Amino acid sequence: MTLWVARRIASLTGDLAMYLCFLIVLTSLAKIARPEGTLPRPVAGLWMLLIMLSALWHDIKVPWDNTFDMAKMGAGGGLIGASLDWFLRVALGRFGAIALILMGMWSGFSMLVNKPVHTPLSVLWFLWLTGWRKVQGFFANLFRPQGPAEEDIEYEALESLAGQADDIVGDPSYEDGQMSSFSATVSQIQERLSSMDKAEEPVYEETAASETGEETFTPLSMEQRPLSEELFYELPPLSILDKPQPRKRMHHSQLLQEKAKIIEKTLYSFGVTAKVVEVARGPAATRFELQPGPGVKVSSIVNLSQDLALALAAQDVRIEAPIPGKSAVGIEVPNKDISIVHIREVLESKPFRSSPSPLTVALGKDISGRPVVTTLEKCVHLLIAGATGAGKSVCINSIITSILFKARPDQVKLLLIDPKRVELSAWSQVPHLIAPVVTDPKKASSALRWAIKEMESRYEQFTKVGTRDVDRYNEIATPPGSIKPALPYIVIIIDELSDLMMVAPAEVEDSIFRLAQMARAAGIHLVVATQRPSVDVITGTIKANIPSRIAFAVSSQTDSRTILDMGGAEKLLGRGDMLFFPVGAVKPLRAQGSYISEREIDEMVSFISSQAKPQFVQGVLSVSESTAQAPQIQDDPLFSQALRIVIEAKQASVSLLQRRLPIGYSRAARLIDAMELKGYIGPYEGSKPREVKITMGEYLRLFESQGESENLQPEPGNGSGQPNGSHRQ
């Protein structure tokens, strides 16, 4: 019996039978040690090495003519090596088979030493995807009977339509006289095949307005590159980022004890008994946890914030009453020196490394020094606001950096909108971009409209498959091993919302409203930032649909309430000090934002762009002149009157038309847009007034020639030659 088992093992791997026995014992011990776990990576690497080595050994030792006969006798690589060698040589030839075997051995060795195997595994996977169809077609033709009438028909192409021909041939009523109908059916099938071949290579044209006035739209799924092109992409290593300088060890314990005594004495002098039970020193502030005495109201401690700041000689004191999850009151006292939190510290933390989501973002460290890591799926959408220089742009750069360290270009796509033209231009070469960095507010409106159409297109695909969100759709429509690319996440980042709201407030607000309401399940997430946290920029509609907020230092409590619906941001220190208020949280979390320098951004972009270049989606930034608003604006009965008011005032603004004409903001803004579209006034230039490019003489000739001079006639009771409402009341 033992001899029979030995012979069978020898026939499996031939000359390598000893190694097979060793691996069987090793695998058994591994499964005993981890009965419910997966096979250890080094053991799997040994198995891969053995299989590939047996195929290579058999190819070298045994002649091709009697390969299986020798394998049965235990020569060469045995039956395993002979089978693999025969299969690869038939499919790829001898040189191709040897090359693939060597790459497999390299991958097995890499798995054995437990090192990254990006390059060899990528090559193997690429060859598998590209060669599988050819191998499948080879074996289909090998075992399929060839008929004289079918020699010129590609079996693989007809496979999807073979059911129609089988129904015709298998019909009992089929007679010779019906051969013409069958020939017609075959011709129809061939026509459909030719149309399918053309459909496999879509031709993209420049997006323009169609004859019906509607904009053409190409879904992102049709613009996706083949999966094989993304397999060679390597995520950037952490070594690109600078190592944080070791902080000097300073003995703060005595100083913190003195401050704790000052807090207790100050409260006692006002009749409040409390005891400091714990102290946590963070990067920007130190939190003293107070335990109030019996009968002490929390409000009595909160009302003494200014007195505590005076006693501690601090810039300001923020009181968190109570601390969520604790029966204590937190008194946050600013540190004299704010410690910089380098983004590498947060990226190296366990919460970030263990997160499987490609939308994981490293925000910074909280007041206790713990890393603050979240995902955009949990945040749904994110609103960032604060005064100039408080750290908004650095926070956005940290969010983009976190995504690039987690996601390949086929997993996450970025749409960057930067009306300020300076903050996001550094990311213009990363392959994750859908379109170039948008700096024109008009094109930004078009990009948001494209995002809405992409969202609607995705929901149509979800309906066909019967799913609700993008994750479930990718599991069903693009299972592992599928050549079809999965739908990527889309992150839309707007660096300055106020500039967009000045140019096209109604359109931008409507687009953000629709995306914020519906885009989460489609895998589209918004990150909106502004330095003007006022109600005309962060409107109630926008704030109600963006549940997660980050507030940096602001100048007043009113601005803090606009962002967070509560005070507290006015007491922040700036330079990255922030309040993070995620969806579902009871109170905001104070944290110090992570910092990344411009040099680190340049090095990371250089590393990523050297592997792949951005391939922009057609039509994202196309601004159609035949939108639904254009004819309505041109036909506005007040257009000529509004234009005359602008010419007489020698400047154009929405507020000017609101004062002179009995109209609201939206209509006045549409009239200004129409004048700019016609070329009568110049574009928006920030605080400068718009340039008026038409003179009064040109105006009179233009509108009299169009038969619109009746709009210039004075109304009864208005003795001037101006339109009614054009004079100051």
XYZ file of C-alpha atoms in Angstrom:
729
model
C 0.000 0.000 0.000
C 2.819 2.371 0.890
C 4.580 1.560 -2.378
C 1.397 2.270 -4.338
C 1.005 5.695 -2.660
C 4.660 6.511 -3.324
C 4.284 5.676 -7.011
C 1.167 7.811 -7.320
C 2.909 10.771 -5.679
C 5.910 10.247 -7.971
C 3.650 10.261 -11.009
C 2.163 13.618 -9.963
C 5.353 15.686 -9.790
C 8.000 13.272 -11.125
C 11.494 14.144 -9.962
C 10.057 16.715 -7.528
C 7.997 14.167 -5.569
C 10.094 14.729 -2.430
C 9.168 18.405 -2.416
C 5.498 17.519 -2.894
C 5.550 15.327 0.223
C 7.233 18.099 2.173
C 4.599 20.620 1.061
C 1.729 18.298 1.961
C 3.100 17.953 5.492
C 3.734 21.697 5.762
C 0.231 22.543 4.548
C -1.311 20.087 7.000
C 0.559 21.688 9.891
C -0.533 25.148 8.731
C -4.198 24.095 8.594
C -3.929 22.523 12.057
C -2.499 25.765 13.421
C -5.149 27.872 11.619
C -8.138 25.590 11.028
C -10.502 28.372 9.931
C -7.988 30.758 8.434
C -6.703 31.091 4.899
C -3.522 29.427 3.713
C -0.459 31.441 4.818
C 1.078 33.487 2.045
C 4.540 31.810 2.169
C 2.948 28.336 1.943
C 0.890 29.439 -1.066
C 4.091 30.770 -2.609
C 5.780 27.386 -2.133
C 2.888 25.633 -3.889
C 3.084 28.056 -6.790
C 6.844 27.567 -7.017
C 6.449 23.766 -7.047
C 3.800 23.763 -9.799
C 5.696 26.187 -12.032
C 9.018 24.444 -11.419
C 7.517 21.053 -12.308
C 6.268 22.458 -15.628
C 9.657 24.023 -16.407
C 11.533 20.847 -15.404
C 9.275 18.711 -17.577
C 9.751 21.041 -20.560
C 13.530 20.724 -20.226
C 13.873 17.004 -19.417
C 11.140 15.208 -21.410
C 10.770 15.232 -25.225
C 7.545 16.667 -26.596
C 6.601 13.501 -28.518
C 5.989 11.222 -25.522
C 5.433 13.797 -22.814
C 2.477 12.110 -21.086
C 3.896 8.578 -21.364
C 7.050 9.636 -19.572
C 5.019 11.610 -17.027
C 2.999 8.523 -16.051
C 6.264 6.754 -15.272
C 7.329 9.575 -12.954
C 9.836 11.266 -15.250
C 10.350 15.013 -15.521
C 7.702 17.053 -13.769
C 5.090 14.308 -13.581
C 1.473 14.625 -14.641
C 1.093 18.105 -13.097
C 4.116 19.499 -14.897
C 3.233 17.726 -18.154
C -0.356 18.998 -18.141
C 0.599 22.608 -17.425
C 3.465 22.537 -19.914
C 1.267 21.025 -22.662
C -1.522 23.545 -22.065
C 0.795 26.566 -22.157
C 2.746 25.341 -25.192
C -0.452 24.738 -27.151
C -1.845 28.147 -26.235
C 1.293 30.323 -26.310
C 4.074 28.306 -27.943
C 7.219 27.092 -26.218
C 8.853 30.478 -25.696
C 5.615 32.015 -24.450
C 5.079 29.071 -22.106
C 8.583 29.348 -20.646
C 8.183 33.115 -20.183
C 4.881 32.678 -18.365
C 6.306 29.881 -16.188
C 9.264 32.077 -15.183
C 6.935 34.927 -14.257
C 4.868 32.507 -12.213
C 7.992 31.354 -10.400
C 8.889 34.976 -9.693
C 5.454 35.583 -8.229
C 5.717 32.453 -6.104
C 9.098 33.564 -4.798
C 7.712 37.009 -3.993
C 4.846 35.406 -2.076
C 7.339 33.191 -0.248
C 9.378 36.150 1.024
C 6.123 38.082 1.659
C 7.117 41.145 -0.348
C 5.001 43.308 -2.711
C 4.394 41.559 -6.023
C 2.844 44.346 -8.092
C 4.820 43.823 -11.291
C 4.816 40.010 -11.758
C 1.230 39.498 -10.638
C 0.119 42.365 -12.850
C 1.757 40.727 -15.851
C 0.155 37.363 -15.052
C -3.278 38.931 -14.634
C -2.891 40.933 -17.841
C -1.950 37.813 -19.823
C -4.847 35.932 -18.282
C -7.386 38.592 -19.266
C -6.077 39.091 -22.785
C -5.409 35.435 -23.552
C -8.497 33.795 -22.084
C -10.761 34.562 -25.038
C -8.210 33.223 -27.513
C -7.717 30.033 -25.508
C -11.480 29.598 -25.185
C -11.953 30.031 -28.924
C -9.114 27.593 -29.662
C -10.689 24.773 -27.651
C -14.157 25.569 -28.991
C -12.908 25.146 -32.553
C -10.833 22.095 -31.581
C -13.793 20.031 -30.355
C -16.432 21.438 -32.706
C -17.216 19.532 -35.950
C -16.313 21.598 -38.966
C -18.836 21.718 -41.842
C -18.124 22.918 -45.351
C -20.744 25.658 -45.109
C -19.447 26.939 -41.769
C -15.729 27.189 -42.301
C -15.763 30.930 -42.788
C -18.057 31.715 -39.842
C -16.418 32.722 -36.579
C -17.808 30.421 -33.951
C -16.978 32.676 -31.036
C -18.764 35.672 -32.543
C -21.881 33.601 -33.336
C -22.022 32.075 -29.863
C -24.310 34.754 -28.431
C -26.723 34.424 -31.377
C -26.572 30.651 -31.873
C -29.898 30.147 -30.143
C -31.744 31.806 -33.023
C -30.188 29.512 -35.651
C -30.752 26.415 -33.489
C -34.457 27.219 -33.226
C -34.721 27.374 -37.018
C -32.744 24.187 -37.739
C -34.481 22.170 -35.019
C -37.978 23.063 -36.215
C -39.819 19.897 -37.535
C -41.697 21.993 -40.095
C -38.458 23.132 -41.599
C -38.315 22.160 -45.301
C -36.030 22.731 -48.239
C -38.351 25.365 -49.584
C -37.674 27.499 -46.537
C -33.968 27.739 -47.202
C -34.389 31.327 -48.341
C -35.822 32.364 -44.973
C -32.925 30.668 -43.198
C -30.423 32.462 -45.467
C -32.153 35.724 -44.676
C -31.876 34.955 -40.971
C -28.160 34.225 -41.320
C -27.671 37.514 -43.165
C -29.497 39.342 -40.368
C -27.241 37.682 -37.806
C -24.167 38.731 -39.773
C -25.460 42.314 -39.934
C -25.977 42.297 -36.181
C -22.469 40.929 -35.700
C -20.990 43.724 -37.790
C -22.946 46.291 -35.788
C -21.694 44.681 -32.568
C -18.103 44.926 -33.788
C -18.603 48.607 -34.489
C -20.197 49.114 -31.093
C -17.180 47.604 -29.334
C -15.076 50.550 -30.484
C -17.076 53.681 -29.654
C -16.067 56.848 -31.431
C -16.158 59.955 -29.280
C -16.847 63.297 -30.855
C -16.538 66.740 -29.404
C -19.602 67.464 -27.333
C -21.810 70.159 -28.778
C -25.420 71.203 -28.703
C -27.648 68.980 -30.777
C -30.256 70.135 -33.224
C -32.970 69.795 -30.610
C -31.120 72.058 -28.213
C -30.099 69.273 -25.819
C -26.514 68.625 -24.818
C -24.969 65.284 -25.741
C -23.765 63.202 -22.818
C -21.348 60.291 -22.577
C -21.533 58.244 -19.358
C -18.311 57.749 -17.467
C -18.633 53.970 -17.832
C -18.160 54.311 -21.614
C -15.066 56.479 -21.140
C -13.388 54.006 -18.771
C -10.067 52.626 -19.897
C -9.617 48.853 -20.129
C -8.896 47.199 -16.824
C -5.537 45.915 -17.990
C -4.164 49.459 -18.233
C -4.747 50.020 -14.511
C -3.067 46.795 -13.365
C 0.408 48.281 -13.603
C -0.476 51.243 -11.382
C 1.326 51.334 -8.049
C 0.065 53.336 -5.106
C 2.530 55.961 -3.887
C 4.735 54.867 -0.973
C 4.838 56.782 2.290
C 8.540 57.415 1.752
C 7.550 60.215 -0.651
C 6.345 62.246 2.321
C 8.737 63.860 4.766
C 9.289 62.201 8.094
C 8.022 64.368 10.946
C 10.814 65.865 12.975
C 11.054 64.379 16.456
C 9.508 66.731 18.965
C 11.563 67.890 21.869
C 10.629 66.135 25.041
C 9.470 68.829 27.382
C 8.288 68.229 30.901
C 4.793 69.702 30.877
C 3.509 67.851 33.917
C 4.421 70.555 36.420
C 3.025 73.315 34.217
C -0.211 71.402 33.667
C -0.582 70.802 37.396
C -0.199 74.515 38.044
C -2.858 75.347 35.450
C -5.197 72.758 36.946
C -4.831 74.400 40.372
C -5.494 77.832 38.846
C -8.708 76.534 37.262
C -9.912 75.013 40.532
C -9.076 78.165 42.543
C -10.734 80.471 40.009
C -13.936 78.449 40.008
C -13.901 78.233 43.818
C -13.575 82.013 44.089
C -16.875 82.287 42.192
C -18.563 79.730 44.409
C -18.182 76.754 42.051
C -16.619 73.604 43.463
C -14.982 71.345 40.863
C -11.957 69.083 40.592
C -9.665 68.403 37.641
C -9.703 64.621 37.172
C -7.798 64.252 33.882
C -5.602 66.302 31.570
C -5.079 65.599 27.843
C -2.522 67.645 25.911
C -3.175 67.861 22.179
C -1.320 69.501 19.284
C -3.096 72.864 19.618
C -4.873 72.862 22.969
C -4.952 71.099 26.308
C -8.194 69.813 27.726
C -8.773 69.793 31.469
C -11.607 67.485 32.479
C -13.552 68.866 35.422
C -15.802 66.935 37.755
C -18.365 69.410 39.185
C -19.208 69.141 42.838
C -22.661 68.222 44.162
C -25.332 70.763 43.293
C -23.165 72.652 40.784
C -24.878 73.643 37.562
C -23.003 73.120 34.319
C -24.154 76.522 33.093
C -22.342 78.193 35.989
C -19.050 76.803 34.669
C -19.819 77.748 31.061
C -20.548 81.359 32.025
C -17.082 81.730 33.567
C -15.123 81.122 30.344
C -13.800 84.689 30.113
C -12.778 84.718 33.786
C -10.890 81.458 33.284
C -9.135 82.883 30.216
C -8.078 85.901 32.274
C -6.768 83.754 35.123
C -4.830 81.465 32.763
C -3.540 84.358 30.609
C -4.904 82.522 27.571
C -6.119 83.876 24.253
C -9.508 82.255 24.733
C -11.001 79.271 26.493
C -13.500 76.882 24.951
C -15.726 74.913 27.287
C -17.341 71.643 26.217
C -20.156 70.882 28.608
C -20.488 67.994 29.018
C -17.909 65.848 27.226
C -19.817 63.241 25.145
C -19.749 59.899 26.927
C -18.290 61.264 30.162
C -19.715 62.855 33.286
C -17.232 65.700 33.090
C -16.860 69.194 31.686
C -13.985 69.914 29.312
C -12.041 73.171 29.490
C -9.832 73.584 26.422
C -6.898 75.938 26.943
C -4.698 76.882 23.942
C -1.066 75.800 24.009
C 1.639 78.412 23.684
C 3.105 76.555 20.702
C 0.909 74.742 18.162
C 2.426 71.424 17.094
C 2.254 70.647 13.379
C 0.562 67.349 12.567
C 2.285 65.980 9.462
C 0.016 63.969 7.217
C 2.457 61.060 7.225
C 1.787 60.562 10.945
C -1.913 60.031 10.244
C -1.358 57.936 7.107
C 0.888 55.581 9.093
C -1.720 55.140 11.812
C -3.587 51.873 12.193
C -7.094 53.332 11.574
C -6.023 54.611 8.147
C -4.059 51.515 7.102
C -6.798 49.121 8.191
C -9.598 50.989 6.431
C -10.643 49.133 3.246
C -12.448 52.093 1.676
C -10.697 53.944 -1.184
C -12.376 57.134 0.091
C -10.607 57.088 3.456
C -9.383 60.552 4.476
C -6.843 61.506 7.139
C -8.038 64.738 8.730
C -5.550 65.133 11.595
C -5.333 64.438 15.324
C -7.850 65.180 18.027
C -7.206 66.974 21.288
C -5.991 63.738 22.883
C -3.463 63.050 20.115
C -5.451 60.241 18.489
C -5.670 60.212 14.659
C -8.934 61.455 13.170
C -9.739 59.207 10.204
C -13.065 58.922 8.406
C -14.455 57.998 4.989
C -16.489 60.040 2.551
C -19.077 57.245 2.497
C -19.743 57.918 6.182
C -19.632 61.691 5.758
C -21.905 61.448 2.673
C -20.976 65.031 1.703
C -18.621 67.473 3.404
C -18.828 71.243 3.932
C -15.605 73.076 4.866
C -15.705 76.730 5.915
C -13.512 79.194 7.752
C -11.752 82.518 7.500
C -8.884 83.207 5.117
C -5.687 81.475 6.195
C -7.391 79.206 8.716
C -6.429 76.001 6.890
C -9.193 75.145 4.399
C -6.947 74.659 1.377
C -4.481 72.542 3.351
C -7.396 70.406 4.532
C -8.541 69.907 0.932
C -5.001 68.935 -0.094
C -4.925 66.431 2.765
C -8.218 64.918 1.598
C -6.927 64.555 -1.974
C -3.640 63.096 -0.721
C -5.450 60.528 1.416
C -7.545 59.396 -1.550
C -4.500 59.107 -3.824
C -2.727 56.948 -1.233
C -5.700 54.575 -1.158
C -7.226 54.470 -4.649
C -6.147 53.690 -8.194
C -7.441 55.810 -11.097
C -10.014 53.138 -11.958
C -11.412 53.224 -8.406
C -11.881 56.949 -7.751
C -12.300 59.863 -10.141
C -11.819 63.498 -9.123
C -13.574 66.609 -10.423
C -11.745 69.676 -9.078
C -13.368 73.125 -9.268
C -11.080 76.008 -8.298
C -12.405 79.472 -9.223
C -9.470 81.058 -7.347
C -7.103 79.417 -9.899
C -4.262 78.865 -7.418
C -5.148 76.201 -4.861
C -5.869 73.020 -6.852
C -3.717 73.593 -9.934
C -0.958 71.443 -8.408
C -3.107 68.332 -8.986
C -3.655 68.953 -12.706
C -1.518 65.977 -13.836
C -2.909 63.154 -11.693
C -4.638 60.415 -13.751
C -7.639 60.398 -11.410
C -9.047 63.578 -12.961
C -12.244 63.463 -15.018
C -11.537 66.871 -16.559
C -8.892 69.585 -16.276
C -9.046 71.633 -13.100
C -12.071 73.890 -13.617
C -11.311 77.583 -13.064
C -14.109 79.250 -15.059
C -17.365 79.582 -13.076
C -19.388 79.050 -16.268
C -17.601 75.781 -16.945
C -18.085 74.851 -13.304
C -21.843 75.043 -13.811
C -21.490 72.796 -16.857
C -19.386 70.321 -14.852
C -22.057 70.143 -12.151
C -24.719 69.545 -14.813
C -22.585 66.710 -16.198
C -22.364 65.203 -12.717
C -26.164 65.244 -12.470
C -26.486 63.446 -15.804
C -23.861 60.914 -14.748
C -25.834 60.312 -11.565
C -29.048 59.761 -13.522
C -27.242 57.432 -15.943
C -25.943 55.358 -13.047
C -29.385 55.043 -11.513
C -30.673 53.745 -14.849
C -27.940 51.086 -14.801
C -28.835 50.198 -11.207
C -32.461 49.719 -12.226
C -31.518 47.318 -15.019
C -29.439 45.166 -12.677
C -31.794 45.511 -9.706
C -29.430 47.180 -7.226
C -29.565 50.274 -5.064
C -25.995 51.529 -4.812
C -22.707 51.473 -6.661
C -21.038 48.896 -4.397
C -23.741 46.297 -4.950
C -23.816 47.093 -8.680
C -20.083 46.479 -9.011
C -20.418 43.159 -7.173
C -23.098 41.934 -9.588
C -22.197 43.584 -12.905
C -18.400 43.360 -12.592
C -17.494 40.278 -10.511
C -13.826 39.415 -9.826
C -12.106 38.390 -13.057
C -14.450 40.397 -15.260
C -12.907 42.430 -18.071
C -15.628 45.079 -17.786
C -14.372 47.964 -15.587
C -16.270 48.735 -12.412
C -18.009 52.051 -11.859
C -15.592 54.311 -9.962
C -16.433 56.661 -7.137
C -16.577 60.336 -8.103
C -15.441 63.040 -5.675
C -16.372 66.616 -6.624
C -14.255 69.188 -4.774
C -15.240 72.876 -4.912
C -12.592 75.076 -3.327
C -14.501 78.360 -3.262
C -18.268 78.234 -3.364
C -18.772 81.987 -2.982
C -17.217 82.735 -6.394
C -19.666 80.345 -8.058
C -22.623 81.768 -6.155
C -21.769 85.264 -7.389
C -21.850 84.270 -11.052
C -24.722 81.773 -11.254
C -26.281 81.370 -7.807
C -29.553 79.748 -8.834
C -27.974 77.179 -11.161
C -25.149 76.270 -8.768
C -27.499 75.959 -5.813
C -29.900 73.747 -7.767
C -27.062 71.497 -8.974
C -25.562 71.111 -5.503
C -29.040 70.512 -4.100
C -29.744 67.648 -6.523
C -26.323 66.073 -6.105
C -26.400 66.326 -2.326
C -29.855 64.769 -2.203
C -29.399 61.831 -4.566
C -25.753 61.271 -5.497
C -24.546 59.304 -2.464
C -25.928 55.934 -3.573
C -24.515 56.535 -7.070
C -21.008 56.833 -5.631
C -20.741 60.613 -6.093
C -19.621 62.698 -3.103
C -19.299 66.470 -2.666
C -16.600 68.379 -0.787
C -17.520 72.072 -0.745
C -15.294 74.770 0.783
C -15.783 78.507 1.239
C -14.142 81.358 3.115
C -17.401 83.308 3.335
C -19.643 81.419 5.759
C -22.597 83.746 5.234
C -26.210 82.824 4.602
C -26.112 84.038 0.986
C -23.299 81.555 0.220
C -24.120 78.660 2.543
C -27.838 78.778 1.949
C -30.329 76.773 3.936
C -30.847 74.428 0.996
C -27.138 73.638 0.716
C -26.614 73.280 4.459
C -29.628 71.018 4.914
C -28.325 68.529 2.341
C -24.627 68.474 3.323
C -24.701 66.750 6.709
C -20.985 66.673 7.629
C -19.152 69.921 8.345
C -15.652 71.101 9.175
C -15.336 74.567 10.710
C -12.033 76.406 10.921
C -11.465 79.649 12.778
C -14.068 82.331 12.011
C -14.459 85.910 13.162
C -17.868 85.776 14.829
C -20.297 83.452 16.511
C -22.788 84.173 13.730
C -20.464 82.592 11.169
C -19.950 79.621 13.478
C -23.701 79.116 13.733
C -23.992 79.339 9.949
C -21.559 76.431 9.588
C -22.249 74.240 12.612
C -25.632 75.504 13.849
C -23.826 76.250 17.118
C -21.052 78.439 18.442
C -17.465 77.427 19.087
C -15.604 78.037 15.837
C -15.012 81.677 16.796
C -12.733 80.446 19.618
C -10.464 78.350 17.408
C -6.820 79.321 17.035
C -6.335 79.104 13.272
C -3.448 77.327 11.497
C -5.391 74.084 11.122
C -7.350 74.152 14.386
C -10.808 72.875 13.452
C -14.114 71.444 14.622
C -15.177 68.288 12.793
C -18.922 67.639 12.968
C -19.680 64.347 11.149
C -23.179 63.188 10.355
C -24.812 61.513 13.332
C -22.500 63.063 15.939
C -23.924 64.823 18.976
C -21.200 67.467 19.225
C -18.288 68.510 17.025
C -14.831 67.067 17.604
C -11.903 69.439 17.977
C -8.826 68.432 16.005
C -5.629 69.773 14.522
C -5.655 69.349 10.742
C -2.922 67.386 9.006
C -0.356 69.369 7.043
C 1.231 68.631 3.671
C 3.733 70.949 2.021
C 3.775 72.043 -1.609
C 7.034 70.176 -2.196
C 5.462 66.934 -0.989
C 2.494 67.525 -3.289
C 4.817 68.068 -6.258
C 6.777 64.879 -5.527
C 3.629 62.808 -5.140
C 2.097 64.190 -8.348
C 5.365 63.497 -10.171
C 5.377 59.877 -8.936
C 1.746 59.276 -9.894
C 1.848 61.047 -13.258
C 4.934 59.045 -14.285
C 2.767 55.892 -14.253
C -0.326 57.190 -16.063
C -1.613 60.352 -17.670
C -5.096 61.797 -17.171
C -7.647 60.816 -19.804
C -10.407 63.388 -19.651
C -14.050 62.573 -20.276
C -15.522 64.284 -23.303
C -18.088 67.013 -22.754
C -17.664 67.687 -19.036
C -16.720 71.335 -19.534
C -18.727 72.095 -22.682
C -20.990 75.100 -22.171
C -23.886 74.916 -24.605
C -25.303 78.222 -25.814
C -28.637 76.590 -26.588
C -29.688 75.907 -23.030
C -33.271 76.248 -21.975
C -32.645 79.617 -20.329
C -31.252 81.444 -23.353
C -34.452 82.079 -25.319
C -36.301 83.061 -22.169
C -33.646 85.631 -21.283
C -33.539 87.138 -24.761
C -37.321 87.429 -24.868
C -37.518 89.157 -21.484
C -39.595 92.345 -21.987
C -37.312 94.232 -19.583
C -34.117 93.363 -21.445
C -33.905 96.604 -23.446
C -34.769 98.727 -20.415
C -32.169 96.953 -18.295
C -29.520 97.414 -20.983
C -30.267 101.156 -21.213
C -29.943 101.494 -17.431
C -26.550 99.794 -17.598
C -25.368 102.088 -20.412
C -26.448 105.221 -18.551
C -24.818 104.054 -15.303
C -21.646 102.992 -17.185
C -21.463 99.866 -15.061
C -23.379 96.611 -14.808
C -24.397 94.819 -11.643
C -27.302 92.806 -10.335
C -27.932 95.233 -7.481
C -28.178 98.134 -9.952
C -30.988 96.437 -11.860
C -32.734 95.528 -8.614
C -32.741 99.175 -7.538
C -33.883 100.597 -10.870
C -36.379 97.905 -11.901
C -39.110 96.227 -9.818
C -37.548 92.761 -10.129
C -35.930 90.224 -7.836
C -32.399 88.942 -7.640
C -32.857 85.895 -9.874
C -34.351 87.834 -12.791
C -31.738 90.583 -12.506
C -28.957 87.983 -12.530
C -30.420 86.346 -15.652
C -30.539 89.721 -17.402
C -26.876 90.351 -16.559
C -25.982 86.880 -17.875
C -27.864 87.611 -21.101
C -25.986 90.889 -21.593
C -22.678 89.095 -21.113
C -23.756 86.342 -23.523
C -24.613 88.970 -26.162
C -21.286 90.727 -25.641
C -22.814 93.973 -24.367
C -20.896 93.840 -21.057
C -17.678 92.252 -19.888
C -17.210 89.205 -17.651
C -17.298 89.185 -13.885
C -14.046 90.546 -12.383
C -14.516 90.171 -8.653
C -14.832 93.475 -6.801
C -14.390 95.508 -10.008
C -17.526 96.585 -11.897
C -18.278 94.928 -15.212
C -17.123 96.770 -18.323
C -19.899 98.187 -20.565
C -18.962 97.509 -24.205
C -21.942 99.100 -25.989
C -22.571 102.827 -26.455
C -25.884 104.637 -26.410
C -25.740 105.261 -30.168
C -25.202 101.571 -30.886
C -28.002 100.741 -28.488
C -30.488 103.061 -30.269
C -29.553 101.786 -33.729
C -29.756 98.161 -32.614
C -33.145 98.240 -30.951
C -34.779 100.644 -33.420
C -33.725 98.347 -36.276
C -35.302 95.418 -34.459
C -38.584 97.247 -33.974
C -38.217 97.448 -30.218
C -38.244 101.193 -29.889
C -41.633 100.988 -28.228
C -39.892 99.721 -25.101
C -38.137 103.091 -24.877
C -41.299 105.234 -24.941
C -42.177 106.845 -21.641
C -45.216 105.544 -19.865
C -48.100 107.877 -19.023
C -47.187 110.029 -16.107
C -43.461 109.760 -16.735
C -42.291 112.892 -18.465
C -38.726 111.853 -18.981
C -37.430 109.965 -21.931
C -36.306 107.143 -19.689
C -38.170 103.925 -19.093
C -40.386 103.796 -16.092
C -38.379 102.900 -13.027
C -35.060 104.027 -14.500
C -34.890 107.165 -12.350
C -34.127 107.125 -8.684
C -37.094 107.146 -6.378
